[in-house]
Amino acid sequence: MTPTADEAPLQVAVIIGSTREGRVGDRVGRWFATRAAQRGDLAVTVLDLADFDLPAGYPGARTPHVERFAAEIGRADAFVLVTPEYNHSFPASLKLAIDHAYDEWHAKPVGFVSYGCRSEGTHAVDQLRTVFTALHAVTMRDGVGFDLLTGTGQLVATDPSAADGLGPAVATLLDQLRWWGLALRDARAARPYIR
Ligand SMILES: Cc1cc2nc3c(=O)[nH]c(=O)nc-3n(C[C@H](O)[C@H](O)[C@H](O)COP(=O)(O)O)c2cc1C
């Protein structure tokens, strides 16, 4: 799908949620971002939470890292959260980051790429849906999920270019994200979102 000449491409931020040493999340996030950018109808940036030193405790000091993170969330029209499952939830690093923005999430779509060992990260995604409802965001029905212990999951972590089996799921998620992203971008421009 190619954007029309007068339509700015949707700004999509792919957020890498794990900051764990030895994580696979960075490989998963960059694999997904590359796939998303290949479509040609999205402007994709990667926000790696490992690049942000966000303080615990809020409302807290607006440090330069907090300001930069909130500005990146404010600039984006849509998000894809790349999350592992930790003890049937999502990582603390991701919750800390999410909570450092508020208005910046409002009236924007959020999709999920999730993974785990023996699960596909569905518990993590279920809990993130609840969090994003509180933030006035819209979560996408379909996501991309895989078990790192299966063939496809291992491929994403080791040889992402070969992980073609997930192509249809990636396309469905990005189609939904783009539809909602464009609709909500128009809606926010037409009238300020309610507070
Ligand atoms: C503290 C911890 C808890 C975990 N709990 C789960 C779990 O509940 N379900 C699951 O499928 N995998 C679980 N795993 C496996 C992780 O999803 C897997 O190690 C994955 O690589 C973590 O993502 P990361 O490498 O990007 O940090 C857990 C891993 C850790 C470190």
Coordinates of N, CA and C and ligand atoms in Angstrom, one line a residue:
M1 N 0.8 -1.2 0.0 CA 0.0 0.0 0.0 C 0.9 1.3 0.0
T2 N 0.6 2.1 -0.9 CA 1.4 3.4 -1.0 C 0.6 4.5 -0.5
P3 N 1.1 5.4 0.3 CA 0.3 6.5 0.8 C 0.1 7.5 -0.4
T4 N -1.1 8.2 -0.3 CA -1.3 9.2 -1.4 C -0.4 10.4 -1.2
A5 N -0.2 11.2 -2.2 CA 0.8 12.2 -2.2 C 0.6 13.2 -1.0
D6 N -0.6 13.5 -0.7 CA -0.9 14.5 0.3 C -1.0 13.9 1.7
E7 N -0.7 12.6 1.9 CA -0.9 11.9 3.1 C 0.5 11.6 3.7
A8 N 0.8 12.2 4.9 CA 2.1 11.9 5.5 C 2.1 10.5 6.0
P9 N 3.2 9.8 5.9 CA 3.2 8.4 6.4 C 3.0 8.4 7.9
L10 N 2.3 7.3 8.3 CA 2.0 7.2 9.7 C 3.4 6.9 10.5
Q11 N 3.5 7.7 11.6 CA 4.7 7.5 12.4 C 4.5 6.4 13.4
V12 N 5.2 5.3 13.2 CA 5.1 4.1 14.0 C 6.3 3.9 14.9
A13 N 6.2 3.9 16.2 CA 7.3 3.6 17.1 C 7.2 2.2 17.5
V14 N 8.3 1.4 17.3 CA 8.4 0.0 17.7 C 9.2 0.1 19.0
I15 N 8.6 -0.3 20.1 CA 9.2 -0.2 21.5 C 9.7 -1.5 21.9
I16 N 11.0 -1.6 22.1 CA 11.7 -2.8 22.6 C 11.6 -2.8 24.2
G17 N 10.8 -3.7 24.7 CA 10.4 -3.6 26.1 C 11.4 -4.3 27.1
S18 N 12.1 -5.3 26.6 CA 13.1 -5.9 27.5 C 14.4 -5.2 27.5
T19 N 14.9 -4.9 28.7 CA 16.3 -4.3 28.9 C 17.2 -5.3 29.5
R20 N 16.8 -6.6 29.6 CA 17.6 -7.6 30.3 C 18.9 -7.9 29.5
E21 N 20.0 -8.0 30.3 CA 21.3 -8.4 29.7 C 21.1 -9.8 29.0
G22 N 21.5 -9.9 27.8 CA 21.4 -11.1 27.1 C 20.0 -11.3 26.5
R23 N 19.2 -10.3 26.5 CA 17.8 -10.4 25.9 C 17.8 -10.8 24.5
V24 N 16.7 -11.3 24.1 CA 16.5 -11.5 22.6 C 15.6 -10.4 22.1
G25 N 15.0 -9.6 23.0 CA 14.1 -8.6 22.6 C 14.6 -7.6 21.5
D26 N 15.9 -7.3 21.6 CA 16.4 -6.3 20.6 C 16.4 -6.9 19.2
R27 N 16.7 -8.3 19.1 CA 16.7 -8.9 17.8 C 15.2 -9.0 17.3
V28 N 14.3 -9.3 18.2 CA 12.9 -9.4 17.8 C 12.4 -8.1 17.3
G29 N 12.7 -7.0 18.1 CA 12.2 -5.7 17.7 C 12.8 -5.2 16.4
R30 N 14.1 -5.5 16.2 CA 14.6 -5.0 14.9 C 14.2 -5.8 13.7
W31 N 13.9 -7.1 14.0 CA 13.3 -7.9 12.9 C 11.9 -7.4 12.5
F32 N 11.1 -7.1 13.6 CA 9.8 -6.6 13.3 C 9.8 -5.2 12.6
A33 N 10.7 -4.3 13.1 CA 10.8 -3.0 12.5 C 11.2 -3.0 11.1
T34 N 12.1 -3.9 10.7 CA 12.6 -4.1 9.3 C 11.4 -4.5 8.5
R35 N 10.7 -5.5 9.0 CA 9.5 -6.0 8.2 C 8.5 -4.8 8.0
A36 N 8.3 -4.0 9.1 CA 7.3 -2.9 9.0 C 7.7 -1.9 8.0
A37 N 9.0 -1.6 8.0 CA 9.6 -0.5 7.1 C 9.5 -1.0 5.6
Q38 N 9.6 -2.3 5.4 CA 9.6 -2.8 4.0 C 8.3 -2.5 3.3
R39 N 7.2 -2.3 4.1 CA 5.9 -2.1 3.4 C 5.9 -0.8 2.6
G40 N 6.6 0.2 3.1 CA 6.7 1.5 2.4 C 5.6 2.4 2.7
D41 N 4.6 2.1 3.6 CA 3.5 3.0 3.9 C 3.6 3.4 5.3
L42 N 4.7 3.2 6.0 CA 4.8 3.5 7.4 C 6.2 4.1 7.6
A43 N 6.3 5.1 8.5 CA 7.6 5.7 8.9 C 7.9 5.1 10.3
V44 N 8.9 4.2 10.3 CA 9.1 3.3 11.5 C 10.4 3.8 12.2
T45 N 10.2 3.9 13.5 CA 11.4 4.2 14.3 C 11.4 3.1 15.4
V46 N 12.6 2.9 16.0 CA 12.7 1.9 17.1 C 13.1 2.7 18.3
L47 N 12.3 2.4 19.4 CA 12.6 3.0 20.7 C 13.0 1.8 21.6
D48 N 14.3 1.8 21.8 CA 14.9 0.7 22.7 C 15.0 1.2 24.1
L49 N 14.2 0.6 25.0 CA 14.2 1.1 26.4 C 15.5 1.0 27.0
A50 N 16.4 0.2 26.5 CA 17.8 0.1 27.0 C 18.5 1.4 26.8
D51 N 18.0 2.3 25.9 CA 18.7 3.6 25.6 C 18.2 4.7 26.6
F52 N 17.3 4.3 27.4 CA 16.7 5.4 28.3 C 17.0 5.0 29.8
D53 N 17.4 6.0 30.5 CA 17.7 5.8 31.9 C 16.5 6.5 32.7
L54 N 15.5 5.7 32.8 CA 14.2 6.3 33.4 C 14.2 6.1 34.9
P55 N 14.0 7.1 35.7 CA 14.0 7.0 37.1 C 12.7 6.2 37.6
A56 N 12.9 5.4 38.7 CA 11.7 4.8 39.3 C 11.0 5.9 40.1
G57 N 9.7 5.7 40.3 CA 9.0 6.6 41.1 C 8.5 7.8 40.3
Y58 N 7.2 8.1 40.3 CA 6.6 9.2 39.6 C 5.3 9.6 40.4
P59 N 4.9 10.8 40.2 CA 5.5 11.8 39.3 C 6.8 12.2 39.9
G60 N 7.9 12.1 39.1 CA 9.2 12.4 39.5 C 9.8 13.5 38.7
A61 N 11.2 13.6 38.8 CA 11.9 14.6 38.1 C 11.8 14.4 36.6
R62 N 11.6 15.5 35.9 CA 11.5 15.4 34.4 C 13.0 15.5 33.9
T63 N 13.7 14.4 34.1 CA 15.1 14.3 33.6 C 15.1 14.4 32.1
P64 N 16.3 14.6 31.5 CA 16.4 14.6 30.0 C 15.9 13.3 29.4
H65 N 16.2 12.2 30.1 CA 15.7 10.9 29.5 C 14.2 10.8 29.6
V66 N 13.6 11.3 30.6 CA 12.1 11.3 30.7 C 11.5 12.2 29.6
E67 N 12.1 13.4 29.5 CA 11.6 14.3 28.5 C 11.7 13.7 27.1
R68 N 12.9 13.1 26.8 CA 13.1 12.5 25.5 C 12.1 11.4 25.2
F69 N 11.9 10.5 26.2 CA 11.0 9.4 26.1 C 9.6 9.9 25.8
A70 N 9.1 10.9 26.6 CA 7.7 11.4 26.5 C 7.6 12.1 25.1
A71 N 8.7 12.8 24.7 CA 8.6 13.4 23.4 C 8.5 12.4 22.2
E72 N 9.2 11.3 22.3 CA 9.1 10.3 21.3 C 7.7 9.7 21.3
I73 N 7.1 9.5 22.4 CA 5.7 8.9 22.5 C 4.8 9.9 21.9
G74 N 5.0 11.2 22.2 CA 4.1 12.3 21.7 C 4.2 12.4 20.2
R75 N 5.4 12.2 19.6 CA 5.6 12.3 18.2 C 5.0 11.2 17.4
A76 N 4.9 10.0 18.0 CA 4.4 8.9 17.2 C 2.9 8.9 17.1
D77 N 2.4 8.3 15.9 CA 1.0 8.2 15.7 C 0.5 6.8 16.2
A78 N 1.4 5.9 16.3 CA 1.0 4.5 16.6 C 2.2 3.7 17.2
F79 N 1.9 2.7 17.9 CA 3.0 2.0 18.6 C 2.9 0.4 18.4
V80 N 4.0 -0.2 18.3 CA 4.0 -1.7 18.5 C 5.0 -2.0 19.7
L81 N 4.4 -2.6 20.7 CA 5.2 -3.0 21.8 C 5.7 -4.4 21.6
V82 N 7.0 -4.5 21.8 CA 7.7 -5.8 21.7 C 8.0 -6.3 23.1
T83 N 7.2 -7.3 23.5 CA 7.3 -7.7 24.9 C 7.5 -9.2 25.1
P84 N 8.4 -9.6 26.0 CA 8.5 -11.0 26.5 C 7.5 -11.2 27.6
E85 N 7.3 -12.4 27.9 CA 6.5 -12.8 29.1 C 7.4 -13.1 30.2
Y86 N 7.2 -12.4 31.4 CA 8.0 -12.8 32.6 C 6.9 -13.1 33.6
N87 N 6.9 -14.3 34.1 CA 6.0 -14.7 35.2 C 4.6 -14.3 34.9
H88 N 4.1 -14.7 33.7 CA 2.8 -14.4 33.2 C 2.4 -12.9 33.2
S89 N 3.4 -12.1 33.0 CA 3.2 -10.6 32.8 C 4.2 -10.1 31.9
F90 N 4.3 -8.8 31.9 CA 5.3 -8.1 31.0 C 6.4 -7.5 31.9
P91 N 7.6 -7.2 31.3 CA 8.7 -6.7 32.2 C 8.5 -5.4 32.9
A92 N 9.1 -5.3 34.0 CA 9.0 -4.1 34.8 C 9.5 -2.9 34.0
S93 N 10.6 -3.1 33.2 CA 11.2 -2.0 32.4 C 10.1 -1.4 31.5
L94 N 9.2 -2.2 31.0 CA 8.2 -1.7 30.1 C 7.1 -0.9 30.9
K95 N 6.7 -1.4 32.1 CA 5.7 -0.6 32.9 C 6.3 0.7 33.3
L96 N 7.6 0.7 33.7 CA 8.2 2.0 34.1 C 8.2 3.0 33.0
A97 N 8.5 2.5 31.8 CA 8.5 3.5 30.6 C 7.1 3.9 30.3
I98 N 6.1 3.0 30.3 CA 4.7 3.4 29.9 C 4.3 4.5 30.9
D99 N 4.6 4.3 32.2 CA 4.0 5.3 33.2 C 4.7 6.6 33.1
H100 N 5.8 6.7 32.4 CA 6.5 8.0 32.3 C 5.8 8.9 31.2
A101 N 4.8 8.4 30.5 CA 4.0 9.3 29.6 C 2.6 9.1 30.0
Y102 N 1.8 10.1 29.6 CA 0.3 9.9 29.9 C -0.5 10.4 28.7
D103 N -0.6 11.8 28.6 CA -1.3 12.4 27.5 C -0.8 11.9 26.1
E104 N 0.5 11.6 26.1 CA 1.1 11.3 24.8 C 0.6 10.0 24.2
W105 N 0.0 9.1 25.1 CA -0.5 7.8 24.6 C -2.0 8.0 24.1
H106 N -2.6 9.1 24.5 CA -4.1 9.2 24.3 C -4.5 9.1 22.8
A107 N -5.6 8.3 22.6 CA -6.2 8.3 21.3 C -5.3 7.8 20.2
K108 N -4.4 6.8 20.5 CA -3.5 6.3 19.5 C -3.6 4.7 19.6
P109 N -3.3 4.1 18.5 CA -3.4 2.6 18.5 C -2.1 1.9 19.0
V110 N -2.3 0.8 19.6 CA -1.1 0.0 20.1 C -1.3 -1.4 19.7
G111 N -0.2 -2.0 19.1 CA -0.2 -3.4 18.7 C 0.9 -4.1 19.5
F112 N 0.9 -5.4 19.4 CA 1.8 -6.2 20.2 C 2.5 -7.3 19.4
V113 N 3.8 -7.4 19.7 CA 4.6 -8.5 19.3 C 5.1 -9.2 20.6
S114 N 4.7 -10.4 20.8 CA 5.0 -11.0 22.1 C 5.7 -12.4 22.0
Y115 N 6.4 -12.8 23.0 CA 7.1 -14.0 22.9 C 7.4 -14.5 24.3
G116 N 7.7 -15.8 24.4 CA 8.0 -16.4 25.7 C 8.6 -17.8 25.5
C117 N 8.9 -18.5 26.6 CA 9.3 -19.9 26.5 C 8.2 -20.7 26.9
R118 N 7.6 -21.5 26.0 CA 6.5 -22.3 26.2 C 5.2 -21.5 26.0
S119 N 5.2 -20.2 26.1 CA 4.0 -19.5 25.8 C 4.4 -18.5 24.7
E120 N 3.4 -17.9 24.1 CA 3.6 -16.9 23.0 C 3.5 -15.5 23.6
G121 N 3.5 -15.4 25.0 CA 3.5 -14.0 25.6 C 2.1 -13.5 25.7
T122 N 1.1 -14.4 25.7 CA -0.3 -13.9 25.7 C -0.7 -13.3 27.1
H123 N -0.2 -13.9 28.1 CA -0.5 -13.3 29.4 C 0.0 -11.8 29.5
A124 N 1.2 -11.6 29.0 CA 1.8 -10.3 29.0 C 0.9 -9.3 28.2
V125 N 0.4 -9.8 27.0 CA -0.4 -8.9 26.2 C -1.7 -8.6 26.9
D126 N -2.3 -9.6 27.5 CA -3.6 -9.4 28.2 C -3.5 -8.3 29.2
Q127 N -2.4 -8.3 29.9 CA -2.2 -7.3 31.0 C -1.9 -5.9 30.4
L128 N -1.2 -5.9 29.3 CA -0.9 -4.6 28.6 C -2.2 -4.0 28.0
R129 N -3.1 -4.8 27.6 CA -4.4 -4.3 27.1 C -5.1 -3.5 28.2
T130 N -5.1 -4.0 29.4 CA -5.7 -3.3 30.6 C -5.0 -2.0 30.8
V131 N -3.7 -2.0 30.8 CA -2.9 -0.8 31.0 C -3.3 0.3 30.0
F132 N -3.3 -0.2 28.7 CA -3.5 0.8 27.7 C -5.0 1.3 27.6
T133 N -5.9 0.6 28.2 CA -7.3 1.1 28.3 C -7.2 2.3 29.3
A134 N -6.5 2.1 30.4 CA -6.4 3.2 31.3 C -5.7 4.5 30.7
L135 N -4.9 4.3 29.6 CA -4.2 5.4 29.0 C -5.0 5.9 27.8
H136 N -6.2 5.5 27.6 CA -7.1 6.1 26.5 C -6.5 5.7 25.2
A137 N -5.8 4.5 25.1 CA -5.3 4.1 23.8 C -6.2 2.9 23.3
V138 N -6.0 2.6 22.1 CA -6.8 1.5 21.4 C -5.9 0.4 21.1
T139 N -6.2 -0.8 21.6 CA -5.3 -2.0 21.3 C -5.8 -2.8 20.1
M140 N -4.8 -3.3 19.3 CA -5.2 -4.0 18.1 C -5.6 -5.4 18.5
R141 N -6.6 -5.9 17.8 CA -7.2 -7.2 18.1 C -6.1 -8.3 17.8
D142 N -5.5 -8.2 16.7 CA -4.5 -9.3 16.3 C -3.1 -8.9 16.5
G143 N -2.3 -9.8 17.0 CA -0.9 -9.5 17.2 C 0.0 -10.6 16.6
V144 N 1.3 -10.4 16.9 CA 2.3 -11.4 16.5 C 2.8 -12.1 17.7
G145 N 2.7 -13.4 17.8 CA 3.2 -14.0 19.0 C 4.0 -15.3 18.6
F146 N 5.0 -15.6 19.4 CA 5.7 -16.9 19.1 C 6.4 -17.4 20.4
D147 N 6.6 -18.7 20.4 CA 7.3 -19.4 21.4 C 8.7 -19.6 21.0
L148 N 9.6 -19.1 21.8 CA 11.0 -19.1 21.5 C 11.6 -20.5 21.4
L149 N 10.8 -21.5 22.0 CA 11.3 -22.9 22.0 C 10.9 -23.6 20.7
T150 N 10.1 -23.0 19.9 CA 9.7 -23.7 18.7 C 10.5 -23.3 17.5
G151 N 10.4 -23.9 16.4 CA 11.2 -23.6 15.2 C 11.1 -22.1 14.8
T152 N 9.9 -21.7 14.7 CA 9.7 -20.3 14.2 C 10.2 -19.3 15.2
G153 N 10.0 -19.5 16.5 CA 10.5 -18.6 17.5 C 12.0 -18.6 17.5
Q154 N 12.6 -19.7 17.4 CA 14.1 -19.8 17.4 C 14.6 -19.0 16.2
L155 N 13.9 -19.1 15.1 CA 14.4 -18.4 13.9 C 14.3 -16.9 14.1
V156 N 13.3 -16.4 14.7 CA 13.2 -14.9 14.9 C 14.4 -14.5 15.8
A157 N 14.8 -15.3 16.7 CA 15.8 -14.9 17.6 C 17.2 -15.1 17.0
T158 N 17.3 -16.0 16.0 CA 18.7 -16.3 15.5 C 18.9 -15.9 14.1
D159 N 17.9 -16.1 13.2 CA 18.0 -15.8 11.8 C 16.7 -15.2 11.3
P160 N 16.5 -13.9 11.7 CA 15.1 -13.4 11.5 C 14.8 -13.3 10.0
S161 N 15.7 -13.2 9.2 CA 15.4 -13.1 7.7 C 14.7 -14.3 7.2
A162 N 14.9 -15.4 8.0 CA 14.3 -16.7 7.5 C 12.9 -17.0 8.2
A163 N 12.5 -16.1 9.0 CA 11.2 -16.3 9.8 C 10.0 -15.9 9.0
D164 N 9.9 -16.4 7.8 CA 8.8 -16.0 6.9 C 7.4 -16.5 7.4
G165 N 7.4 -17.5 8.2 CA 6.1 -18.1 8.6 C 5.2 -17.1 9.3
L166 N 5.8 -16.0 9.9 CA 5.0 -15.0 10.6 C 4.6 -13.9 9.8
G167 N 4.9 -13.9 8.5 CA 4.6 -12.8 7.6 C 3.1 -12.5 7.6
P168 N 2.2 -13.4 7.5 CA 0.7 -13.1 7.5 C 0.3 -12.4 8.8
A169 N 0.8 -12.8 9.9 CA 0.4 -12.2 11.2 C 1.0 -10.8 11.3
V170 N 2.2 -10.6 10.8 CA 2.8 -9.2 10.7 C 2.0 -8.3 9.9
A171 N 1.6 -8.8 8.7 CA 0.8 -8.0 7.8 C -0.6 -7.6 8.4
T172 N -1.2 -8.6 9.1 CA -2.5 -8.3 9.7 C -2.4 -7.2 10.8
L173 N -1.4 -7.4 11.6 CA -1.2 -6.4 12.7 C -1.0 -5.0 12.1
L174 N -0.1 -4.9 11.1 CA 0.2 -3.6 10.6 C -0.9 -3.0 9.8
D175 N -1.7 -3.8 9.1 CA -2.9 -3.3 8.5 C -3.9 -2.7 9.5
Q176 N -4.1 -3.4 10.6 CA -5.0 -2.9 11.6 C -4.4 -1.6 12.2
L177 N -3.1 -1.6 12.5 CA -2.5 -0.5 13.1 C -2.6 0.8 12.2
R178 N -2.4 0.5 10.9 CA -2.4 1.7 10.0 C -3.8 2.2 9.9
W179 N -4.8 1.3 9.8 CA -6.2 1.8 9.7 C -6.5 2.7 10.9
W180 N -6.3 2.2 12.1 CA -6.6 2.9 13.3 C -5.7 4.2 13.4
G181 N -4.4 4.0 13.0 CA -3.5 5.1 13.2 C -3.9 6.3 12.3
L182 N -4.3 6.0 11.1 CA -4.7 7.1 10.2 C -6.1 7.7 10.7
A183 N -7.0 6.9 11.1 CA -8.3 7.3 11.5 C -8.2 8.2 12.8
L184 N -7.4 7.8 13.7 CA -7.2 8.5 15.0 C -6.4 9.8 14.8
R185 N -5.4 9.7 13.8 CA -4.6 11.0 13.5 C -5.6 12.0 13.0
D186 N -6.4 11.6 12.1 CA -7.4 12.6 11.5 C -8.3 13.1 12.6
A187 N -8.8 12.2 13.5 CA -9.7 12.6 14.6 C -9.1 13.5 15.6
R188 N -7.8 13.3 15.9 CA -7.1 14.2 16.8 C -7.0 15.6 16.2
A189 N -6.7 15.6 14.9 CA -6.6 16.9 14.2 C -7.9 17.6 14.1
A190 N -9.0 16.9 14.0 CA -10.3 17.5 13.9 C -10.8 18.1 15.2
R191 N -10.5 17.4 16.3 CA -10.9 18.0 17.6 C -10.0 17.4 18.7
P192 N -9.6 18.2 19.7 CA -8.8 17.7 20.7 C -9.4 16.5 21.5
Y193 N -8.6 15.6 21.8 CA -9.2 14.4 22.6 C -9.6 14.9 24.0
I194 N -10.7 14.3 24.4 CA -11.3 14.7 25.7 C -10.3 14.4 26.9
R195 N -10.3 15.1 27.9 CA -9.4 14.9 29.1 C -10.3 14.5 30.3
Ligands
LIG1 C1 12.0 -13.7 35.2 C2 11.5 -14.5 34.0 C3 10.3 -15.0 34.0 C4 9.8 -15.7 32.9 N1 8.5 -16.2 32.9 C5 8.0 -16.7 31.7 C6 6.6 -17.0 31.6 O1 5.8 -16.8 32.5 N2 6.2 -17.5 30.5 C7 7.0 -17.8 29.4 O2 6.5 -18.3 28.4 N3 8.3 -17.5 29.5 C8 8.8 -16.9 30.6 N4 10.1 -16.6 30.6 C9 11.0 -16.8 29.5 C10 11.2 -15.5 28.7 O3 10.0 -15.1 28.0 C11 12.4 -15.7 27.8 O4 13.5 -15.9 28.6 C12 12.6 -14.5 26.9 O5 13.8 -14.7 26.2 C13 12.7 -13.2 27.7 O6 12.8 -12.1 26.8 P1 14.1 -11.2 26.7 O7 15.2 -12.2 26.4 O8 13.9 -10.3 25.5 O9 14.3 -10.5 28.0 C14 10.6 -15.9 31.8 C15 11.9 -15.4 31.8 C16 12.4 -14.7 32.9 C17 13.8 -14.1 32.9

